[in-house]
Each structure stands twice: as C-alpha cells, then as structure tokens.
Tab-separated table of C-alpha atoms in Angstrom:
chain	number	residue	atom	x	y	z
A	285	SER	CA	-42.796	-41.978	-16.743
A	286	GLY	CA	-42.573	-38.980	-14.574
A	287	ILE	CA	-38.433	-39.526	-14.048
A	288	PHE	CA	-38.224	-40.087	-17.274
A	289	TYR	CA	-40.704	-36.806	-18.733
A	290	ARG	CA	-37.599	-34.952	-15.903
A	291	ARG	CA	-34.511	-36.372	-17.406
A	292	ALA	CA	-35.654	-35.644	-21.086
A	293	THR	CA	-36.588	-31.917	-20.066
A	294	THR	CA	-32.995	-31.367	-18.181
A	295	GLU	CA	-31.349	-32.550	-21.433
A	296	ALA	CA	-33.153	-30.086	-23.202
A	297	SER	CA	-32.274	-26.971	-21.048
A	298	GLN	CA	-29.018	-28.570	-20.960
A	299	ALA	CA	-28.798	-28.951	-24.904
A	300	THR	CA	-30.988	-24.910	-25.183
A	301	LEU	CA	-27.991	-23.691	-22.760
A	302	ALA	CA	-25.295	-25.285	-24.893
A	303	SER	CA	-26.573	-23.340	-28.130
A	304	VAL	CA	-26.556	-20.543	-27.201
A	305	SER	CA	-23.458	-20.105	-25.044
A	306	PRO	CA	-20.428	-17.665	-26.519
A	307	VAL	CA	-17.793	-17.886	-28.614
A	308	PHE	CA	-14.465	-17.225	-28.213
A	309	ALA	CA	-12.190	-17.070	-30.854
A	310	VAL	CA	-8.850	-17.675	-29.446
A	311	MET	CA	-5.618	-17.418	-30.705
A	312	LYS	CA	-2.962	-19.862	-29.538
A	313	LEU	CA	0.339	-19.502	-28.811
A	314	ASP	CA	2.977	-22.432	-28.763
A	315	THR	CA	6.182	-22.673	-26.163
A	316	LYS	CA	8.275	-22.189	-30.126
A	317	GLY	CA	5.482	-19.170	-30.870
A	318	ASN	CA	3.640	-20.485	-32.877
A	319	THR	CA	0.862	-19.203	-33.849
A	320	THR	CA	-2.581	-20.554	-34.692
A	321	TYR	CA	-6.209	-19.465	-35.474
A	322	PHE	CA	-9.575	-21.199	-33.988
A	323	GLU	CA	-13.489	-20.961	-32.691
A	324	LYS	CA	-14.608	-22.515	-29.286
A	325	LYS	CA	-17.578	-21.963	-27.322
A	326	LYS	CA	-17.613	-21.217	-23.316
A	327	THR	CA	-18.663	-24.344	-22.544
A	328	GLU	CA	-16.442	-26.787	-24.946
A	329	LEU	CA	-13.316	-24.098	-23.755
A	330	TYR	CA	-13.443	-24.478	-20.035
A	331	GLN	CA	-14.475	-28.274	-19.621
A	332	GLU	CA	-10.932	-28.887	-21.664
A	333	LEU	CA	-8.543	-26.649	-19.872
A	334	GLY	CA	-10.258	-28.385	-16.665
A	335	LEU	CA	-12.197	-24.009	-15.231
A	336	GLN	CA	-15.489	-23.643	-13.848
A	337	ALA	CA	-17.788	-21.590	-16.243
A	338	ARG	CA	-16.967	-18.548	-13.356
A	339	ASP	CA	-13.208	-18.511	-14.115
A	340	LEU	CA	-14.059	-17.490	-18.145
A	341	ARG	CA	-15.480	-14.340	-17.042
A	342	PHE	CA	-13.335	-11.542	-16.851
A	343	GLN	CA	-14.594	-10.275	-14.326
A	344	HIS	CA	-12.860	-7.593	-13.012
A	345	LEU	CA	-10.316	-5.148	-15.181
A	346	MET	CA	-8.105	-6.423	-13.985
A	347	SER	CA	-6.550	-9.566	-12.583
A	348	ILE	CA	-4.458	-13.027	-12.519
A	349	ALA	CA	-5.751	-15.623	-10.134
A	350	THR	CA	-4.968	-19.534	-10.615
A	351	ARG	CA	-7.198	-22.045	-11.507
A	352	ASN	CA	-5.953	-25.566	-11.611
A	353	ASN	CA	-2.940	-25.314	-12.737
A	354	ARG	CA	-3.546	-22.850	-14.888
A	355	ILE	CA	-3.170	-18.838	-14.723
A	356	ILE	CA	-6.436	-16.257	-15.592
A	357	ILE	CA	-4.862	-13.390	-16.650
A	358	ARG	CA	-7.547	-9.952	-18.011
A	359	MET	CA	-5.488	-6.429	-18.217
A	360	GLU	CA	-7.813	-4.905	-19.162
A	361	PHE	CA	-9.185	-5.905	-22.838
A	362	LEU	CA	-6.823	-8.611	-23.067
A	363	LYS	CA	-7.528	-12.121	-21.856
A	364	ALA	CA	-4.891	-14.591	-21.412
A	365	VAL	CA	-5.180	-18.704	-19.852
A	366	ILE	CA	-1.400	-19.794	-19.791
A	367	THR	CA	-0.964	-23.177	-19.527
A	368	PRO	CA	2.178	-24.999	-18.672
A	369	GLU	CA	2.615	-26.263	-23.104
A	370	PHE	CA	0.733	-22.610	-24.120
A	371	LEU	CA	-0.726	-19.375	-24.081
A	372	LEU	CA	-4.840	-18.967	-25.101
A	373	ILE	CA	-6.003	-15.026	-25.639
A	374	LEU	CA	-9.332	-14.677	-26.132
A	375	ASP	CA	-11.598	-12.511	-27.565
A	376	TYR	CA	-8.867	-10.551	-29.707
A	377	ARG	CA	-10.687	-10.397	-32.858
A	378	ASN	CA	-13.178	-7.575	-31.684
A	379	LEU	CA	-10.172	-5.664	-30.105
A	380	ASN	CA	-7.605	-4.778	-32.823
A	381	LEU	CA	-4.999	-6.656	-31.009
A	382	GLU	CA	-3.717	-9.894	-33.587
A	383	ARG	CA	-1.506	-7.812	-35.859
A	384	ARG	CA	0.014	-5.669	-32.021
A	385	LEU	CA	0.151	-10.051	-30.396
A	386	VAL	CA	1.293	-11.803	-33.212
A	387	LYS	CA	3.996	-9.191	-33.924
A	388	GLU	CA	5.358	-8.927	-30.483
A	389	LEU	CA	3.461	-12.120	-27.874
A	390	ALA	CA	5.130	-14.162	-30.956
A	391	SER	CA	8.086	-13.159	-31.814
A	392	GLN	CA	8.568	-12.832	-28.296
A	393	LEU	CA	8.272	-16.729	-27.322
A	394	ALA	CA	10.006	-17.603	-29.927
A	395	GLY	CA	12.756	-16.600	-28.913
A	396	GLU	CA	13.831	-12.767	-30.415
A	397	GLY	CA	12.246	-10.304	-27.855
A	398	GLN	CA	13.784	-9.217	-24.785
A	399	LEU	CA	12.439	-11.411	-22.639
A	400	VAL	CA	14.499	-12.652	-18.983
A	401	THR	CA	13.027	-15.016	-18.461
A	402	TYR	CA	13.969	-18.310	-21.598
A	403	SER	CA	16.127	-20.432	-18.825
A	404	LEU	CA	12.104	-21.008	-16.940
A	405	PRO	CA	9.400	-22.548	-17.337
A	406	PHE	CA	6.686	-21.206	-19.913
A	407	GLU	CA	5.043	-19.928	-17.367
A	408	PHE	CA	7.356	-17.423	-16.541
A	409	GLN	CA	8.078	-15.990	-20.653
A	410	ALA	CA	4.220	-15.891	-20.958
A	411	ILE	CA	3.274	-13.855	-17.538
A	412	GLU	CA	6.595	-11.465	-18.290
A	413	ALA	CA	5.452	-11.101	-22.493
A	414	ILE	CA	1.832	-9.761	-21.311
A	415	LEU	CA	3.479	-7.807	-18.719
A	416	GLN	CA	5.394	-6.348	-20.170
A	417	TYR	CA	3.271	-6.064	-23.396
A	418	ARG	CA	0.558	-3.837	-21.050
A	419	ILE	CA	3.581	-2.324	-19.528
A	420	SER	CA	4.431	-0.758	-22.909
A	421	LYS	CA	1.094	0.096	-24.192
A	422	LEU	CA	1.031	2.735	-20.871
A	423	HIS	CA	4.402	4.003	-21.121
A	424	GLU	CA	3.168	4.645	-25.180
A	425	ARG	CA	0.003	6.598	-23.463
A	426	LEU	CA	2.548	9.029	-20.673
A	427	ASN	CA	5.313	9.357	-23.836
A	428	THR	CA	1.759	11.154	-25.969
A	429	LEU	CA	0.488	12.592	-23.387
A	430	GLN	CA	3.348	14.541	-21.738
A	431	PRO	CA	4.725	16.362	-24.626
A	432	GLN	CA	0.926	17.637	-25.563
A	433	ILE	CA	0.495	18.681	-21.834
A	434	LEU	CA	3.547	20.508	-21.299
A	435	GLU	CA	3.064	22.220	-24.684
A	436	THR	CA	-0.183	23.458	-23.327
A	437	LEU	CA	0.481	24.602	-20.206
A	438	GLU	CA	3.570	26.397	-22.160
A	439	ALA	CA	1.175	28.209	-24.215
A	440	LEU	CA	-1.181	29.344	-20.912
A	441	VAL	CA	0.568	30.387	-18.391
A	442	ASP	CA	2.282	33.675	-19.981
A	443	PRO	CA	2.267	36.988	-17.453
A	444	LYS	CA	1.609	39.570	-21.161
A	445	LEU	CA	-1.705	37.255	-22.243
A	446	LEU	CA	-4.566	39.119	-20.497
A	447	SER	CA	-6.997	36.713	-21.325
A	448	VAL	CA	-5.976	33.221	-21.759
A	449	ASP	CA	-7.334	30.466	-25.002
A	450	ARG	CA	-10.686	28.933	-23.933
A	451	SER	CA	-8.757	25.826	-26.748
A	452	LYS	CA	-6.151	25.679	-24.893
A	453	LEU	CA	-7.973	25.254	-21.525
A	454	HIS	CA	-10.539	22.430	-23.472
A	455	ILE	CA	-6.779	20.769	-24.485
A	456	LEU	CA	-5.539	20.764	-20.954
A	457	LEU	CA	-8.521	19.502	-19.967
A	458	GLN	CA	-9.717	17.073	-21.963
A	459	ASN	CA	-5.907	15.822	-21.355
A	460	GLY	CA	-6.213	16.243	-17.793
A	461	LYS	CA	-8.509	12.871	-17.666
A	462	SER	CA	-6.479	10.683	-19.859
A	463	LEU	CA	-3.489	11.371	-17.414
A	464	SER	CA	-6.504	10.994	-14.483
A	465	GLU	CA	-7.329	7.830	-15.696
A	466	LEU	CA	-3.893	5.923	-16.864
A	467	GLU	CA	-3.402	7.156	-13.037
A	468	THR	CA	-6.157	5.398	-11.971
A	469	ASP	CA	-4.455	2.468	-14.763
A	470	LEU	CA	-1.444	2.274	-12.951
A	471	LYS	CA	-2.744	1.778	-9.596
A	472	VAL	CA	-4.685	-0.814	-9.935
A	473	PHE	CA	-1.905	-2.357	-12.218
A	474	LYS	CA	0.348	-2.044	-8.848
A	475	GLU	CA	-2.340	-2.550	-7.152
A	476	THR	CA	-2.796	-5.662	-8.602
A	477	ILE	CA	0.932	-6.674	-8.792
A	478	LEU	CA	1.289	-5.904	-5.108
A	479	GLU	CA	-0.914	-7.805	-3.583
A	480	ILE	CA	0.274	-11.630	-5.501
A	481	LEU	CA	4.047	-10.556	-3.658
A	482	ASP	CA	1.847	-9.780	-0.239
A	483	GLU	CA	0.932	-13.403	-0.094
A	484	GLU	CA	3.467	-16.482	-0.901
A	485	GLU	CA	0.978	-19.101	-1.187
A	486	LEU	CA	-0.611	-16.588	-4.309
A	487	ILE	CA	3.533	-17.138	-5.705
A	488	GLU	CA	3.788	-19.936	-5.259
A	489	GLU	CA	0.417	-20.976	-7.327
A	490	LEU	CA	2.143	-19.572	-10.142
A	491	CYS	CA	4.753	-21.705	-10.622
A	492	ILE	CA	2.598	-24.178	-12.666
A	493	SER	CA	4.780	-26.172	-14.318
A	494	LYS	CA	7.416	-26.979	-10.441
A	495	TRP	CA	3.752	-28.683	-10.183
A	496	THR	CA	3.233	-30.904	-12.906
A	497	ASP	CA	6.719	-31.160	-14.079
A	498	PRO	CA	9.045	-33.139	-11.547
A	499	GLN	CA	12.415	-31.676	-13.520
A	500	VAL	CA	10.717	-28.992	-13.603
A	501	PHE	CA	9.259	-29.631	-9.056
A	502	GLU	CA	13.757	-31.461	-9.251
A	503	GLU	CA	15.209	-27.992	-10.336
A	504	SER	CA	13.153	-25.730	-8.027
A	505	THR	CA	14.652	-28.301	-4.711
A	506	SER	CA	17.551	-28.741	-5.515
A	507	GLY	CA	18.893	-24.983	-6.842
A	508	ILE	CA	16.148	-22.870	-8.855
A	509	ASP	CA	13.554	-21.437	-6.671
A	510	HIS	CA	10.835	-20.709	-8.872
A	511	ALA	CA	8.533	-18.893	-6.385
A	512	GLU	CA	11.385	-16.089	-6.610
A	513	GLU	CA	12.218	-15.414	-9.254
A	514	MET	CA	8.435	-14.940	-9.529
A	515	GLU	CA	8.409	-12.741	-6.976
A	516	LEU	CA	11.209	-10.275	-8.315
A	517	LEU	CA	9.722	-10.984	-12.283
A	518	LEU	CA	7.044	-8.995	-10.335
A	519	GLU	CA	8.395	-6.493	-8.420
A	520	ASN	CA	10.174	-5.711	-11.770
A	521	TYR	CA	7.379	-5.288	-13.032
A	522	TYR	CA	5.651	-3.164	-10.430
A	523	ARG	CA	9.124	-0.939	-9.980
A	524	GLU	CA	8.436	-0.234	-14.321
A	525	ALA	CA	4.863	0.567	-12.697
A	526	GLU	CA	6.206	2.951	-10.079
A	527	ASP	CA	8.562	4.796	-12.195
A	528	LEU	CA	5.042	5.644	-14.594
A	529	ALA	CA	3.706	6.398	-11.776
A	530	ASN	CA	6.135	9.023	-10.336
A	531	GLU	CA	5.772	10.328	-13.704
A	532	ALA	CA	2.795	10.315	-14.449
A	533	ARG	CA	2.269	12.783	-10.642
A	534	GLU	CA	4.813	15.289	-10.963
A	535	LEU	CA	2.802	16.078	-14.080
A	536	ARG	CA	-0.990	16.428	-12.321
A	537	VAL	CA	1.206	18.219	-10.055
A	538	LEU	CA	2.832	21.189	-12.879
A	539	ILE	CA	-1.005	21.095	-14.656
A	540	ASP	CA	-1.578	21.726	-10.760
A	541	ASP	CA	0.995	24.501	-10.327
A	542	SER	CA	-0.406	25.890	-13.743
A	543	GLU	CA	-3.560	26.175	-12.651
A	544	SER	CA	-2.420	28.397	-10.276
A	545	ILE	CA	-0.095	30.780	-11.851
A	546	ILE	CA	-3.077	30.992	-14.656
A	547	PHE	CA	-4.799	32.131	-11.687
A	548	ILE	CA	-2.309	34.514	-10.408
A	549	ASN	CA	-1.565	36.104	-13.926
A	550	LEU	CA	-5.742	36.820	-13.868
A	551	ASP	CA	-5.673	38.173	-10.662
A	552	SER	CA	-2.915	40.494	-11.327
A	553	HIS	CA	-4.467	41.991	-14.148
A	554	ARG	CA	-7.531	42.157	-12.262
A	555	ASN	CA	-5.594	44.049	-9.861
A	556	VAL	CA	-3.905	46.312	-12.430
A	557	MET	CA	-7.310	47.799	-13.720
A	558	MET	CA	-8.763	47.669	-10.756
A	559	ARG	CA	-6.063	50.014	-9.344
A	560	LEU	CA	-6.639	52.538	-13.126
A	561	ASN	CA	-10.551	52.243	-11.983
A	562	LEU	CA	-9.686	53.842	-8.419
A	563	GLN	CA	-7.211	56.209	-9.772
A	564	LEU	CA	-10.173	57.865	-12.256
A	565	THR	CA	-12.690	57.559	-9.635
A	566	MET	CA	-10.160	59.941	-7.546
A	567	GLY	CA	-9.593	61.917	-10.561
A	568	THR	CA	-13.600	62.154	-11.467
A	569	PHE	CA	-13.641	63.666	-7.306
A	570	SER	CA	-11.128	65.923	-7.531
A	571	LEU	CA	-12.157	68.046	-10.464
A	572	SER	CA	-16.300	66.983	-9.265
A	573	LEU	CA	-14.947	69.162	-5.649
A	574	PHE	CA	-13.616	71.810	-7.032
A	575	GLY	CA	-16.324	72.592	-9.896
A	576	LEU	CA	-18.459	73.020	-6.948
A	577	ILE	CA	-17.126	77.199	-7.508
A	578	GLY	CA	-17.896	76.643	-11.590
A	579	VAL	CA	-21.585	75.815	-10.236
A	580	ALA	CA	-21.771	79.323	-8.124
A	581	PHE	CA	-20.860	81.249	-10.370
A	582	GLY	CA	-23.162	79.731	-12.559
A	583	MET	CA	-26.658	79.927	-9.948
A	584	ASN	CA	-28.062	83.533	-11.268
A	585	LEU	CA	-27.788	85.841	-8.838
A	586	GLU	CA	-25.582	89.252	-9.371
A	587	SER	CA	-21.412	90.207	-8.071
A	588	SER	CA	-19.275	92.804	-8.355
A	589	LEU	CA	-17.370	89.025	-9.757
A	590	GLU	CA	-18.602	88.720	-12.809
A	591	GLU	CA	-17.560	91.870	-14.179
A	592	ASP	CA	-14.278	91.130	-14.808
A	593	PRO	CA	-12.925	89.958	-17.750
A	594	ARG	CA	-10.075	88.412	-15.333
A	595	ILE	CA	-12.002	86.000	-13.032
A	596	PHE	CA	-13.483	83.779	-15.366
A	597	TRP	CA	-9.276	82.796	-15.679
A	598	LEU	CA	-8.299	82.469	-12.597
A	599	VAL	CA	-11.992	81.089	-11.044
A	600	THR	CA	-10.813	78.102	-14.235
A	601	GLY	CA	-6.990	78.227	-13.098
A	602	ILE	CA	-8.142	77.603	-8.845
A	603	MET	CA	-9.776	74.502	-10.505
A	604	PHE	CA	-7.715	72.666	-12.337
A	605	LEU	CA	-5.167	73.461	-9.937
A	606	GLY	CA	-6.372	72.426	-6.555
A	607	SER	CA	-8.531	69.703	-8.466
A	608	GLY	CA	-4.680	68.772	-9.086
A	609	LEU	CA	-2.964	68.547	-6.313
A	610	ILE	CA	-5.986	67.044	-4.801
A	611	TRP	CA	-5.472	64.065	-6.684
A	612	ARG	CA	-1.955	64.111	-6.342
A	613	ARG	CA	-1.956	64.346	-2.009
A	614	LEU	CA	-4.272	60.957	-3.049
A	615	LEU	CA	-2.856	59.333	-5.019
A	616	SER	CA	0.538	59.618	-2.187
A	617	PHE	CA	-2.167	57.871	0.575
A	618	LEU	CA	-3.453	55.734	-1.953
A	619	GLY	CA	0.845	53.874	-2.323
A	620	ARG	CA	1.321	54.897	1.428
A	621	HIS	CA	-1.487	52.670	2.114
A	622	LEU	CA	-1.744	49.652	-0.337
A	623	GLU	CA	1.992	49.346	-1.117
A	624	PRO	CA	3.142	45.935	1.057
A	625	PRO	CA	6.520	44.858	2.657
A	626	LEU	CA	8.625	42.760	0.577
A	627	PRO	CA	8.009	38.814	0.350
A	628	PRO	CA	10.886	37.393	2.355
A	629	HIS	CA	14.262	35.710	0.888
A	630	VAL	CA	12.992	32.382	-0.159
A	631	PRO	CA	15.783	29.843	-0.880
A	632	THR	CA	15.983	27.660	-4.193
A	633	VAL	CA	15.376	24.055	-4.319
A	634	LEU	CA	17.107	22.044	-5.449
A	635	LYS	CA	15.126	19.569	-7.517
A	636	LYS	CA	16.715	15.976	-9.026
A	637	SER	CA	17.294	15.840	-12.880
A	638	GLN	CA	15.766	14.571	-14.747
A	639	PRO	CA	16.601	12.683	-17.978
A	640	ALA	CA	14.938	15.533	-20.872
A	641	ALA	CA	16.944	18.636	-20.786
A	642	GLY	CA	13.681	19.561	-22.546
A	643	ARG	CA	11.416	18.546	-20.170
A	644	MET	CA	13.038	19.974	-17.323
A	645	GLU	CA	13.742	23.383	-18.456
A	646	ILE	CA	9.600	24.132	-18.981
A	647	LYS	CA	9.601	22.979	-15.956
A	648	ASN	CA	12.074	25.072	-14.492
A	649	ASN	CA	10.576	27.860	-16.385
A	650	LEU	CA	6.979	27.580	-14.906
A	651	LYS	CA	8.255	27.444	-11.638
A	652	ALA	CA	9.825	30.403	-12.181
A	653	GLU	CA	6.880	31.937	-13.280
A	654	THR	CA	4.945	31.536	-10.666
A	655	PHE	CA	7.435	32.888	-7.926
A	656	GLY	CA	7.614	36.256	-10.072
A	657	LEU	CA	4.395	35.750	-10.076
A	658	SER	CA	2.778	35.400	-7.506
A	659	ARG	CA	5.643	39.127	-5.996
A	660	SER	CA	4.551	41.025	-9.253
A	661	THR	CA	0.123	40.392	-7.893
A	662	LEU	CA	0.951	41.040	-4.405
A	663	THR	CA	2.941	43.581	-5.498
A	664	ASN	CA	-0.112	45.066	-7.574
A	665	GLN	CA	-2.447	44.393	-4.164
C-alpha cells in the first residue's frame, strides 16, 4: 500500500508539473519554405525533438549549440531549433517577429533570397538565413545611429559658439548609449562565432545532415567537405561583424575627439574672458594708483595750489596720462610673458578613404577644427 501511495503521489506531481509547463508559439519552416504555426507545451516539444528540458531554456543572449543532431540557436530575441528537415522559431508572437520572419526567412529558404548555400544541406541554409537576419538587424541599427551622431557632432563642434546646446548634448548622450549597446552586441556575436571556429569538433557537430543522411555523408567523404563549408560560412559572417565593429569603433573615436573639441572650444572662450578680466583689473589698478593724487588734493588742507585755476586741469591730465602709460606697460608685460612659442609643424596623416564621401568630409572637417582650436587655445593661454 505504501508503494502504491508513493507511485500515485509521483504521478500526480508529474501531472501537475505538466499542466503548468510553458507553451511555445512555434513557427515551422520546412526545406521548401512552407510555413505552419502551432502551439505546443515545452515538455511535449523537447520530447518530440529528442532534447532535454535544459536545452530549451535559452539562458544566454546569444548561443549556438548542438544537441542530439539538433542545432539550438539564440540570437538575442530569436530562438530557433534546426533539424535536417525543418526550422522551428519559438516565441515569435511576443516579439513582433512574425512579419519579418515570414517575409525574409521563408522566402530565403524557398530559394528566393541571396543565400549561397542552396546546394548544401538544409541546416546550412537555415544557419545562413538566421545569421544574415542578425547581421542585417545590426547593420540597420548602425545605419540609423551614424547620420544622427554625425549631424549632432557637426552642430556641437562650432568654434563660434560661446555655449553648448544642452539638447544636442542630451541627444549625443542617448546616441552614445545606443552605440555602446551596439558595440556590445557585435562583440558578443563575434565571440560566439569565434568560439565555434576555434573548435573543429563544434564545426563538425553543426553538419547534422552528415551524420543522419547517408548520401550527405558519402558526399562529405568523397569530395565536398561540409565542415570546411561550414567554417567558411561562419568566417564570412564573422568578417561582416568585424567590419560593422570597425565602423562603430570609428564613430566612438569621433565622439571622443568631438568631446575634446567641445572642451577646447569652451576653454578658449573661457581664456578670452579671463584675459579681458585681467586687462580690466590692470586698468582699474592704474586709475586707482594715480587717483591717490586726487585723494591728496581732496584733503582739508590749504596750500597755494588750490588758488590757481589751471592746477585742476593739470593734475587731472597727469592722472589720466600716468594711468594710461602704466596700463600700456602692464599690457606689454602680459603679452611678453604669456605669448607661447609657435607649435611644431605636424605632418598631415593620410587616412584610409571611406565609401561615403559626405561622411569622410565631415570627419576631416571635425579633425581640422580640432587642430585649429588647439592652436588658438594655446595662443589665448
């Protein structure tokens, strides 16, 4: 009776756990690009695929793993399971991916796209379609950020501005945060691909048709090396991610240089105001020095000078003339001791030309303004 009771309790707990199991909204794409939709519990799905429950947890932001001749991919929000016969996209509804996936992945798998792996097994096409989808998303984010950042920097880096527009700085701060997130996503993408490229066994495991289809295995052993094809495929998208990372890095360097330009511009105007304040202070000192004569004559003391009407104009003239002479001497002293030597000649560094002429022109203008503002700041100081 005790054994029967424990068995009944176990079956009841299992039934309870199965009832609360999460349900996946699944999009299924076959080798011909046909799309079907259905919902299935997690327990039923991993049992049908021959996987474990932990394989469908999708714990990482990006991962590519192989389990029991199944490729499990997580590309940020995109969760996919690839088999030799079909591609499953999980939880597409909550992420508003349905329209984009149907439009792109389905057409590519049906042979209407620009994939280069149509002659290879289905997992090659599915992996390339997903990697291409991810790279295109990253490229769109970069293309959206780049003109906004360049436009904001061009508005901020102006030597004629006495103050900085805070609204522009707020926009630049937001764009800088978005650029940092993009750089992080590109870094994670490259690291994930590089981990696979560094391990030959992982590349072999991704060729799942090689171990399930005898014909594919025969082709791989006779002439077509599927592992090498998979390596070339991953290297291609690694290079594309590296190119995007280089462009993002150039934008980051441009933002840092522009921040230096802004600080130099503000320092230059601040130095001008400090110099003007110093000149006015010296003028006040000169007037105060010769103003002592007026103070002396304003005392309640009698002398023969106050009886002569010409003494007032003579003393006033001596005060203003002496004050002017002392002020000029102080200004010449200031100029001799604060005038910096000419900076050494800096040769022009030729940079690699960019495909976008307008973007290159803006970058050159910003760098030229950096050198000009640096020299003017040194002169003012």
